[in-house]
mmCIF file with all atom_site columns, C-alpha atoms in Angstrom:
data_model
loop_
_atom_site.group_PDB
_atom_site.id
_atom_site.type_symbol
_atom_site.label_atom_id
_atom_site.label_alt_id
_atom_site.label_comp_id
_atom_site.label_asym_id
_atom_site.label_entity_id
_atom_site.label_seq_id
_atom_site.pdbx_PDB_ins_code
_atom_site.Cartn_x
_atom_site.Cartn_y
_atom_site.Cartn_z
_atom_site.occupancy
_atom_site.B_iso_or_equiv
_atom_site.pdbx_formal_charge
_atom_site.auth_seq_id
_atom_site.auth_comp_id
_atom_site.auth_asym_id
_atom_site.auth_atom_id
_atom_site.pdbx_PDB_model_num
ATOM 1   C CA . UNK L 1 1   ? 32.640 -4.770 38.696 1.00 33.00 ? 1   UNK L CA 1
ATOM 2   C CA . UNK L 1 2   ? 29.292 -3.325 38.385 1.00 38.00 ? 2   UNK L CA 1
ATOM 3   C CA . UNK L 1 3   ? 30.073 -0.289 36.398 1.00 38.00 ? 3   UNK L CA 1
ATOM 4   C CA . UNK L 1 4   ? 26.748 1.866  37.343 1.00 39.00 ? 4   UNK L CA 1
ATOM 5   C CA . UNK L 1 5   ? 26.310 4.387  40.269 1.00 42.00 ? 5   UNK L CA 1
ATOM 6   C CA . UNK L 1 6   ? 24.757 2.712  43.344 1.00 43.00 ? 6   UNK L CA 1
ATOM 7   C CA . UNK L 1 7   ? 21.977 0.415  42.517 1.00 46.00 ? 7   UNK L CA 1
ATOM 8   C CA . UNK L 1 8   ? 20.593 3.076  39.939 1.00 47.00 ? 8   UNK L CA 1
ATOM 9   C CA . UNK L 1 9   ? 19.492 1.500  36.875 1.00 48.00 ? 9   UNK L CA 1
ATOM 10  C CA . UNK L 1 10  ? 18.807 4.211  34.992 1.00 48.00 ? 10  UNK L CA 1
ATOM 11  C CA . UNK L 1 11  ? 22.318 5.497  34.892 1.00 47.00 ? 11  UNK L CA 1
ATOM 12  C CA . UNK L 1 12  ? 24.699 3.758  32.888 1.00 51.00 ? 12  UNK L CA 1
ATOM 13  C CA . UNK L 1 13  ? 28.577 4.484  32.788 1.00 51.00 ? 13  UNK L CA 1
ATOM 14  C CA . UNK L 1 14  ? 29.744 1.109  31.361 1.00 53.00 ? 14  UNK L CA 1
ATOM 15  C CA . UNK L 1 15  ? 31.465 2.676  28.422 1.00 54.00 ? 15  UNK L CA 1
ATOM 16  C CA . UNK L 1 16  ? 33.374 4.755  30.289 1.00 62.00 ? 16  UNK L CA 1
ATOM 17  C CA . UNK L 1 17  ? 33.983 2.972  33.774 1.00 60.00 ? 17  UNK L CA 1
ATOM 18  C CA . UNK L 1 18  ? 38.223 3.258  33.932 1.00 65.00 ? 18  UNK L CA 1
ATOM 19  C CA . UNK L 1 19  ? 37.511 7.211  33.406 1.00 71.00 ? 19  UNK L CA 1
ATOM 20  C CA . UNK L 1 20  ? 35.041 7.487  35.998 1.00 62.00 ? 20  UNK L CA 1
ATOM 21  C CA . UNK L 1 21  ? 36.739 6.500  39.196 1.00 54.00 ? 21  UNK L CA 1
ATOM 22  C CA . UNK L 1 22  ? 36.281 4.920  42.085 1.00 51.00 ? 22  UNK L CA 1
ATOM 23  C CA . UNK L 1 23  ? 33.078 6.292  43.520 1.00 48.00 ? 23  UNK L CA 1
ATOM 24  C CA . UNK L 1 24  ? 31.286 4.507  40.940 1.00 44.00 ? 24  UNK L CA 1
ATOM 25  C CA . UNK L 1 25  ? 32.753 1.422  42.108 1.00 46.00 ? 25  UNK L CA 1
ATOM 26  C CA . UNK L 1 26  ? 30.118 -0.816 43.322 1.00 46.00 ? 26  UNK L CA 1
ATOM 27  C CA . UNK L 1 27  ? 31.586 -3.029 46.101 1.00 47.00 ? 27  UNK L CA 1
ATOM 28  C CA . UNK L 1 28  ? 35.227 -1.641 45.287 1.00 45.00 ? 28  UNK L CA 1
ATOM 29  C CA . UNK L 1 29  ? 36.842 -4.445 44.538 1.00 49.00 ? 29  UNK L CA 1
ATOM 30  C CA . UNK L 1 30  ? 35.078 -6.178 47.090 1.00 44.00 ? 30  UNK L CA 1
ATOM 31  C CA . UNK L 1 31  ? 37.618 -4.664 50.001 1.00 49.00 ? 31  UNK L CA 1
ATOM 32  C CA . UNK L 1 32  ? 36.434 -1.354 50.363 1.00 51.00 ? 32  UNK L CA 1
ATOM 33  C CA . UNK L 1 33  ? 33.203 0.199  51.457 1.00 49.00 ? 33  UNK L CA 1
ATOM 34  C CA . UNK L 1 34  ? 31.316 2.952  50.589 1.00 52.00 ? 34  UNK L CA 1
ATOM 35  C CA . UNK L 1 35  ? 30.824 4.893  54.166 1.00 47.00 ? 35  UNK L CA 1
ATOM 36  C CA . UNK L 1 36  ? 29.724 7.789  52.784 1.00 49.00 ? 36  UNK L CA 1
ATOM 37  C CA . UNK L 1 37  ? 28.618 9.177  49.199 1.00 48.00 ? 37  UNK L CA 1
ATOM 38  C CA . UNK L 1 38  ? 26.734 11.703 48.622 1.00 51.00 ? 38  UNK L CA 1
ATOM 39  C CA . UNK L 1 39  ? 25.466 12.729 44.706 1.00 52.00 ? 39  UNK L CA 1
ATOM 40  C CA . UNK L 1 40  ? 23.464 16.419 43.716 1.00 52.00 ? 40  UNK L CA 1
ATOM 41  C CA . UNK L 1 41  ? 24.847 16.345 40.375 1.00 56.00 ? 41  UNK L CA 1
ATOM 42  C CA . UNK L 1 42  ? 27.452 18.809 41.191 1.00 77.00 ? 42  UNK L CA 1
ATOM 43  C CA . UNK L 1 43  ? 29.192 17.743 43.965 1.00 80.00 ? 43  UNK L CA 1
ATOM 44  C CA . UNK L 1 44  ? 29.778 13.881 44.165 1.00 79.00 ? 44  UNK L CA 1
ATOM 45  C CA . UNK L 1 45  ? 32.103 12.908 47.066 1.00 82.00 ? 45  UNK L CA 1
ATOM 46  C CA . UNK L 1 46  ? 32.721 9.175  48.396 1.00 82.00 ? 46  UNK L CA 1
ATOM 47  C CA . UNK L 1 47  ? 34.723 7.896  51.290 1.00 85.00 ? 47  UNK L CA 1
ATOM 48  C CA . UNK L 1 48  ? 35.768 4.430  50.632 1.00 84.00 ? 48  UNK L CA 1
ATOM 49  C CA . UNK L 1 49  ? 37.838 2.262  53.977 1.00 84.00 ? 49  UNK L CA 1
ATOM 50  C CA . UNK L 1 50  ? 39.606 -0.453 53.041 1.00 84.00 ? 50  UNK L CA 1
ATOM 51  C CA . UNK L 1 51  ? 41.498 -3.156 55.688 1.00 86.00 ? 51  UNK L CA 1
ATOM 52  C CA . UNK L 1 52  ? 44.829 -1.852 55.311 1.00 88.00 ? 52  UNK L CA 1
ATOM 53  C CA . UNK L 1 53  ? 46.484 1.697  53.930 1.00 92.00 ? 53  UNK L CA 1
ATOM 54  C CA . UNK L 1 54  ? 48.118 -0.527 51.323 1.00 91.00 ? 54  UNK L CA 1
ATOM 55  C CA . UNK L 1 55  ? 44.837 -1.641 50.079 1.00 86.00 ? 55  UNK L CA 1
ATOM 56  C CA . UNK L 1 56  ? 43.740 1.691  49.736 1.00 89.00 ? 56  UNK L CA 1
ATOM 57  C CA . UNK L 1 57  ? 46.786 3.215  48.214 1.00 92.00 ? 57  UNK L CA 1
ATOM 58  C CA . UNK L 1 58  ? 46.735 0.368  45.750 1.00 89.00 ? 58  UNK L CA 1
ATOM 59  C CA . UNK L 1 59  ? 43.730 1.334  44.277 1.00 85.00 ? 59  UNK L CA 1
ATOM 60  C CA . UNK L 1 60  ? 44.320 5.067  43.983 1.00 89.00 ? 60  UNK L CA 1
ATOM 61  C CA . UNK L 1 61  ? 47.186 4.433  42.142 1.00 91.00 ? 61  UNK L CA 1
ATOM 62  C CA . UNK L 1 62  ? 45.592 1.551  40.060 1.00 87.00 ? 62  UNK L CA 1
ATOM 63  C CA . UNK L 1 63  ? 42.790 3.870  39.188 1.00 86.00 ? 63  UNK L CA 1
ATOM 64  C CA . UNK L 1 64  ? 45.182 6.968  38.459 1.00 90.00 ? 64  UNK L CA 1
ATOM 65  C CA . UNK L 1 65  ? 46.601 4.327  35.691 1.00 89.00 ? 65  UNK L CA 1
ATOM 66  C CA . UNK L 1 66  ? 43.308 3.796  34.245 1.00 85.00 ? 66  UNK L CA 1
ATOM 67  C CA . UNK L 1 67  ? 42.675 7.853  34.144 1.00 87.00 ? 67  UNK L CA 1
ATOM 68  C CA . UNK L 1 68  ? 45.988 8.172  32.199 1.00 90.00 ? 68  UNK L CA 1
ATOM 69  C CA . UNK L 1 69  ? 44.257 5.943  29.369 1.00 86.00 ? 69  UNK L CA 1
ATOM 70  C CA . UNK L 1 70  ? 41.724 8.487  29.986 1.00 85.00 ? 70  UNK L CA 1
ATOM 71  C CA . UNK L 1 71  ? 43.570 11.817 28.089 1.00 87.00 ? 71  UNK L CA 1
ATOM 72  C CA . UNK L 1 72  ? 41.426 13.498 25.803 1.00 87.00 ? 72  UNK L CA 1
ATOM 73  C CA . UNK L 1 73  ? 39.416 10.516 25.488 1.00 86.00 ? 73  UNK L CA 1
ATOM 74  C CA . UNK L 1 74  ? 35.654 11.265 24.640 1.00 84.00 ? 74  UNK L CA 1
ATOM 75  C CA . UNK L 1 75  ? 33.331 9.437  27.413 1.00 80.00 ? 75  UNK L CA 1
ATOM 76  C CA . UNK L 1 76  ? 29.403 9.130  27.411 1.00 75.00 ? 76  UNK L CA 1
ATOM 77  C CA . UNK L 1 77  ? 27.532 8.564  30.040 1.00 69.00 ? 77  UNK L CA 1
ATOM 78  C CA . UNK L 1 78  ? 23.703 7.141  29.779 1.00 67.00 ? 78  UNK L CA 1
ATOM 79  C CA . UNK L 1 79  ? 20.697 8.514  32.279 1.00 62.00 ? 79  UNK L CA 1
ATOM 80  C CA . UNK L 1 80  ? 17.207 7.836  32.067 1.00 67.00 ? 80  UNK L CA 1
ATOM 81  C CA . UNK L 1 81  ? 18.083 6.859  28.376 1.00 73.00 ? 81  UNK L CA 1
ATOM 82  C CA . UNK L 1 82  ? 19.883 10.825 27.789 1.00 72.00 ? 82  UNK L CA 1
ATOM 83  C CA . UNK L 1 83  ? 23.292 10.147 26.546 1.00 73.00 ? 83  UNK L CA 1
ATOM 84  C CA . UNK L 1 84  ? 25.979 13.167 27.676 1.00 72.00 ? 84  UNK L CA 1
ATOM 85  C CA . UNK L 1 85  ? 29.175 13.537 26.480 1.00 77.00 ? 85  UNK L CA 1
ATOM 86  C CA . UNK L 1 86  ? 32.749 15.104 28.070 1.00 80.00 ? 86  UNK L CA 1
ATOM 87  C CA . UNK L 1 87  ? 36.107 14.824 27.332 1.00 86.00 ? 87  UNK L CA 1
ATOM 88  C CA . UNK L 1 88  ? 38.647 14.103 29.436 1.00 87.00 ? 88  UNK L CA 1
ATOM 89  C CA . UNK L 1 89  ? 41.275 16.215 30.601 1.00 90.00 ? 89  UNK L CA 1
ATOM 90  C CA . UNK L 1 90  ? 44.791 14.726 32.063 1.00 92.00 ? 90  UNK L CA 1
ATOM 91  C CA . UNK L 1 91  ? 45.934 13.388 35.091 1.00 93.00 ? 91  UNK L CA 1
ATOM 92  C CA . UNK L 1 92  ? 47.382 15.712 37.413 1.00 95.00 ? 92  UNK L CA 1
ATOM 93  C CA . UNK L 1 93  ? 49.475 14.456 40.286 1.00 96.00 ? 93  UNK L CA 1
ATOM 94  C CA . UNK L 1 94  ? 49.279 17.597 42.828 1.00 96.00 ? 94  UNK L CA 1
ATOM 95  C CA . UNK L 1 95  ? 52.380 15.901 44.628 1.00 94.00 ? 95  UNK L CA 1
ATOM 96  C CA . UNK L 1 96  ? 50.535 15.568 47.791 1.00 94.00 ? 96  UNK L CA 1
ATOM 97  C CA . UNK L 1 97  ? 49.194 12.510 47.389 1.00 94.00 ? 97  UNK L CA 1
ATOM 98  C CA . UNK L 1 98  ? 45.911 13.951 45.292 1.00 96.00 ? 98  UNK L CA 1
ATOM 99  C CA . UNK L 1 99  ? 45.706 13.422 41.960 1.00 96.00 ? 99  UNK L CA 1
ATOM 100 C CA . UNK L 1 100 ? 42.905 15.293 39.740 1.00 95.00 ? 100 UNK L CA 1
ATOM 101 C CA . UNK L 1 101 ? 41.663 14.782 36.449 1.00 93.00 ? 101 UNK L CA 1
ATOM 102 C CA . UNK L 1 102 ? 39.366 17.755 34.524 1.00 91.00 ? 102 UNK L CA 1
ATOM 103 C CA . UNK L 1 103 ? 36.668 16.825 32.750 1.00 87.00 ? 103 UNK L CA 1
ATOM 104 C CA . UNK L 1 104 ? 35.098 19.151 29.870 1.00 85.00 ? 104 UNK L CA 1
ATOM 105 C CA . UNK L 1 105 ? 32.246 19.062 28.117 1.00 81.00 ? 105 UNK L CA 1
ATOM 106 C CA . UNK L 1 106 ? 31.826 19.696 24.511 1.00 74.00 ? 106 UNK L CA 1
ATOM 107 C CA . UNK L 1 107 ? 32.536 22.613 22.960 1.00 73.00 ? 107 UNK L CA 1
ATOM 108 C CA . UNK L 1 108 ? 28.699 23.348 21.661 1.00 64.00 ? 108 UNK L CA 1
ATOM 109 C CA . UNK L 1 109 ? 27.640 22.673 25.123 1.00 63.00 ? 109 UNK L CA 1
ATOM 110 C CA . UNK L 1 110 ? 26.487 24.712 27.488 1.00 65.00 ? 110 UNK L CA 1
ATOM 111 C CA . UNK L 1 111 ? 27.553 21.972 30.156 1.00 70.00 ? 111 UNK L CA 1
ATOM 112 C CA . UNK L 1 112 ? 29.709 22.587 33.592 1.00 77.00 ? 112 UNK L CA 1
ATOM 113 C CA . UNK L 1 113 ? 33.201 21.746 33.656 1.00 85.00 ? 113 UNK L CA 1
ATOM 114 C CA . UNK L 1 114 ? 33.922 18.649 36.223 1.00 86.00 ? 114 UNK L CA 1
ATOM 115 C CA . UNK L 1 115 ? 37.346 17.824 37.919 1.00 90.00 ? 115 UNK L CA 1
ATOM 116 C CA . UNK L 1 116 ? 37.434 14.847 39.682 1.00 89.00 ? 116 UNK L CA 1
ATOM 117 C CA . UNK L 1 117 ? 40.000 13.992 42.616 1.00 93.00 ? 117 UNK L CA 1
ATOM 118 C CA . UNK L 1 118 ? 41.444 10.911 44.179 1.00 93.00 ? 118 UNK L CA 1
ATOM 119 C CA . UNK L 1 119 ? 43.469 10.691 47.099 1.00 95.00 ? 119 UNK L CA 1
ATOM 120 C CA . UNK L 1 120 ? 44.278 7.728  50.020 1.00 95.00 ? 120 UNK L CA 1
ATOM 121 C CA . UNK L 1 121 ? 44.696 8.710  53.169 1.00 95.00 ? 121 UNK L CA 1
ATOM 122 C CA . UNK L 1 122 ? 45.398 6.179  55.626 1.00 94.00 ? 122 UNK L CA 1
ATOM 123 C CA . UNK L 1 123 ? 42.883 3.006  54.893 1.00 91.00 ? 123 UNK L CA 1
ATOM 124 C CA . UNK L 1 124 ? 40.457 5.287  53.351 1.00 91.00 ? 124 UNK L CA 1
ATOM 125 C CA . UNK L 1 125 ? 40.094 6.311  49.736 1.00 90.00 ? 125 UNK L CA 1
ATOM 126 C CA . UNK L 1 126 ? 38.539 9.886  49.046 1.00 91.00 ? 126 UNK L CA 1
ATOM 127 C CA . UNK L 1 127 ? 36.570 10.492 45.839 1.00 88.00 ? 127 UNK L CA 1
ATOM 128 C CA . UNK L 1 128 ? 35.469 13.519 44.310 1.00 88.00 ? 128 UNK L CA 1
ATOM 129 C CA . UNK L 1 129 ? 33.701 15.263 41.501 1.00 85.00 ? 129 UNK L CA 1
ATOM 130 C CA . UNK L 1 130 ? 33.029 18.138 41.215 1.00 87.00 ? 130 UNK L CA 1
ATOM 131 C CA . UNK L 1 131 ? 31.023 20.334 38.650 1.00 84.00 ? 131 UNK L CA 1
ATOM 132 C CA . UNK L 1 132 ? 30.524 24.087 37.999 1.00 84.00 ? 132 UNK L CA 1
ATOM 133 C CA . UNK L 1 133 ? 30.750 26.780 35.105 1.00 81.00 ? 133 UNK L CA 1
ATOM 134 C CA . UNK L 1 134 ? 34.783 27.280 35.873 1.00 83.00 ? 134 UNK L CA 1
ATOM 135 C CA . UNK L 1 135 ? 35.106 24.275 37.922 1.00 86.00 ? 135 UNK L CA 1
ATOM 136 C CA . UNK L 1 136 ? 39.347 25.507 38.601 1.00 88.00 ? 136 UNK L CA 1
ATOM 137 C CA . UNK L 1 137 ? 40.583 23.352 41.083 1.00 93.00 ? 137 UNK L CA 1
ATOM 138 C CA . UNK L 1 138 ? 37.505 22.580 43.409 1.00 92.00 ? 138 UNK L CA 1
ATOM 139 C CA . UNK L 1 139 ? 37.828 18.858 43.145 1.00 93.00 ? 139 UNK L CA 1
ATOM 140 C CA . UNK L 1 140 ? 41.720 18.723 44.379 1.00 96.00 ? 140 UNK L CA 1
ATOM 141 C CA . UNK L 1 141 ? 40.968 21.015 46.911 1.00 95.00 ? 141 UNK L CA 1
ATOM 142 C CA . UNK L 1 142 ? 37.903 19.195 48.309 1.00 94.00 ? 142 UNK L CA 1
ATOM 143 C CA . UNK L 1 143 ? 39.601 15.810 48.124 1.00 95.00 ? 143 UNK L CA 1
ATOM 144 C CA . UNK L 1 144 ? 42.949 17.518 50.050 1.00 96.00 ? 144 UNK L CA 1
ATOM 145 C CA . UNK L 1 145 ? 40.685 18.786 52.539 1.00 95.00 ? 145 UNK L CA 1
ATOM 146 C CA . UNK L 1 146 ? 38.571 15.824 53.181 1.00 94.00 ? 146 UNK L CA 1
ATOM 147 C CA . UNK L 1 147 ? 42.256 14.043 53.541 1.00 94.00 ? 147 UNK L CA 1
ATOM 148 C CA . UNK L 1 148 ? 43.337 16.580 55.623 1.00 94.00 ? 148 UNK L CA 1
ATOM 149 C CA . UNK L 1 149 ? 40.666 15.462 58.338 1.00 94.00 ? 149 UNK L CA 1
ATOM 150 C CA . UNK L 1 150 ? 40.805 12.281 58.445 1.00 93.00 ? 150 UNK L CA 1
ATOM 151 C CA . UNK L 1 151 ? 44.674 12.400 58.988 1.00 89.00 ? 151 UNK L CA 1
ATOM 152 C CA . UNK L 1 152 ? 44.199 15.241 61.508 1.00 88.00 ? 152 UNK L CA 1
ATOM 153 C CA . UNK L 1 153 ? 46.310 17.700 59.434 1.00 81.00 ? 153 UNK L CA 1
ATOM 154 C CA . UNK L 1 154 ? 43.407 20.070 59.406 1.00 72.00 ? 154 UNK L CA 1
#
C-alpha cells in the first residue's frame, strides 16, 4: 500500500496509515476504486466500489480493527514538510453499520476536531472525515447519509 493521499507527494501519512482509513488507500487493496473523493481540508469524503458487498464489508471491518489499535494513540501527519499532530479518539460502532472514530488535536492547539466515519453499503465503501471547531458527530452522520443513498433508504 501506498500510504500517501492520491499521488500527492508532499503529504505524507506513512506513520500513521492503519489510523487514517481507507480514503487514503491508494488502489485499495487493489479491488476497490476510488469513484469519487473529494479533499478541502475539512471535509474529506471517498466512495470506494468493490466487486462484491463481501469485499467491501471486509475491508470496513478490517480497517475498524486497525482503528481499535488506534485509541489514544498520538499520529503525525507530514505536508509540505509541516508535521501536525492529533490524537486519536476510539472506535465507535453506531450499530448501523457506521463506525466513527474522533480525532483531537493537541491540547495547546488551536486545531479543529476531526471524526472520521466508515461504513459499507452494498459493494461500496463510504469514507469520511470530517473537521470543525466542535466537530460532534458530523462524520457518522455524513457517512449514514451518503449510505443511505446509495441503498435508497433516503
Amino acid at each position: 500500500y501506498d500510504p500517501r493521499l492520491s499521488d500527492d507527494p508532499d503529504i505524507d501519512y506513512s506513520n500513521s496509515f492503519n489510523c487514517l482509513g481507507v480514503a487514503y488507500w491508494k488502489g485499495s487493496d487493489g479491488k476497490g476504486r476510488i469513484f469519487l473523493a473529494t479533499n478541502d481540508h475539512k471535509l474529506i469524503q471517498a466512495l470506494i466500489s468493490f466487486p462484491t458487498a463481501n469485499d467491501a464489508s471486509t475491508l470496513v471491518m478490517g480497517q475498524v480493527d486497525r482503528w481499535r489499535e488506534c485509541n489514544y494513540k498520538d499520529l503525525s501527519i507530514t505536508i509540505n514538510n509541516k508535521v501536525d499532530h492529533i490524537t486519536a479518539g476510539v472506535v465507535a460502532d453506531h450499530g448501523d453499520g457506521t463506525y466513527s472514530m474522533l480525532m483531537f488535536p493537541p491540547k495547546d492547539a488551536s486545531a479543529h476536531q476531526c471524526e472520521r466515519a466508515l461504513t459499507a453499503r452494498g459493494n461500496v465503501v463510504v469514507d469520511v472525515r470530517a473537521c470543525t471547531s466542535s466537530v460532534g458527530s458530523l462524520g457518522y452522520t455524513i457517512a449514514r447519509d451518503i449510505g443511505q443513498k446509495i441503498t435508497g433508504q433516503r
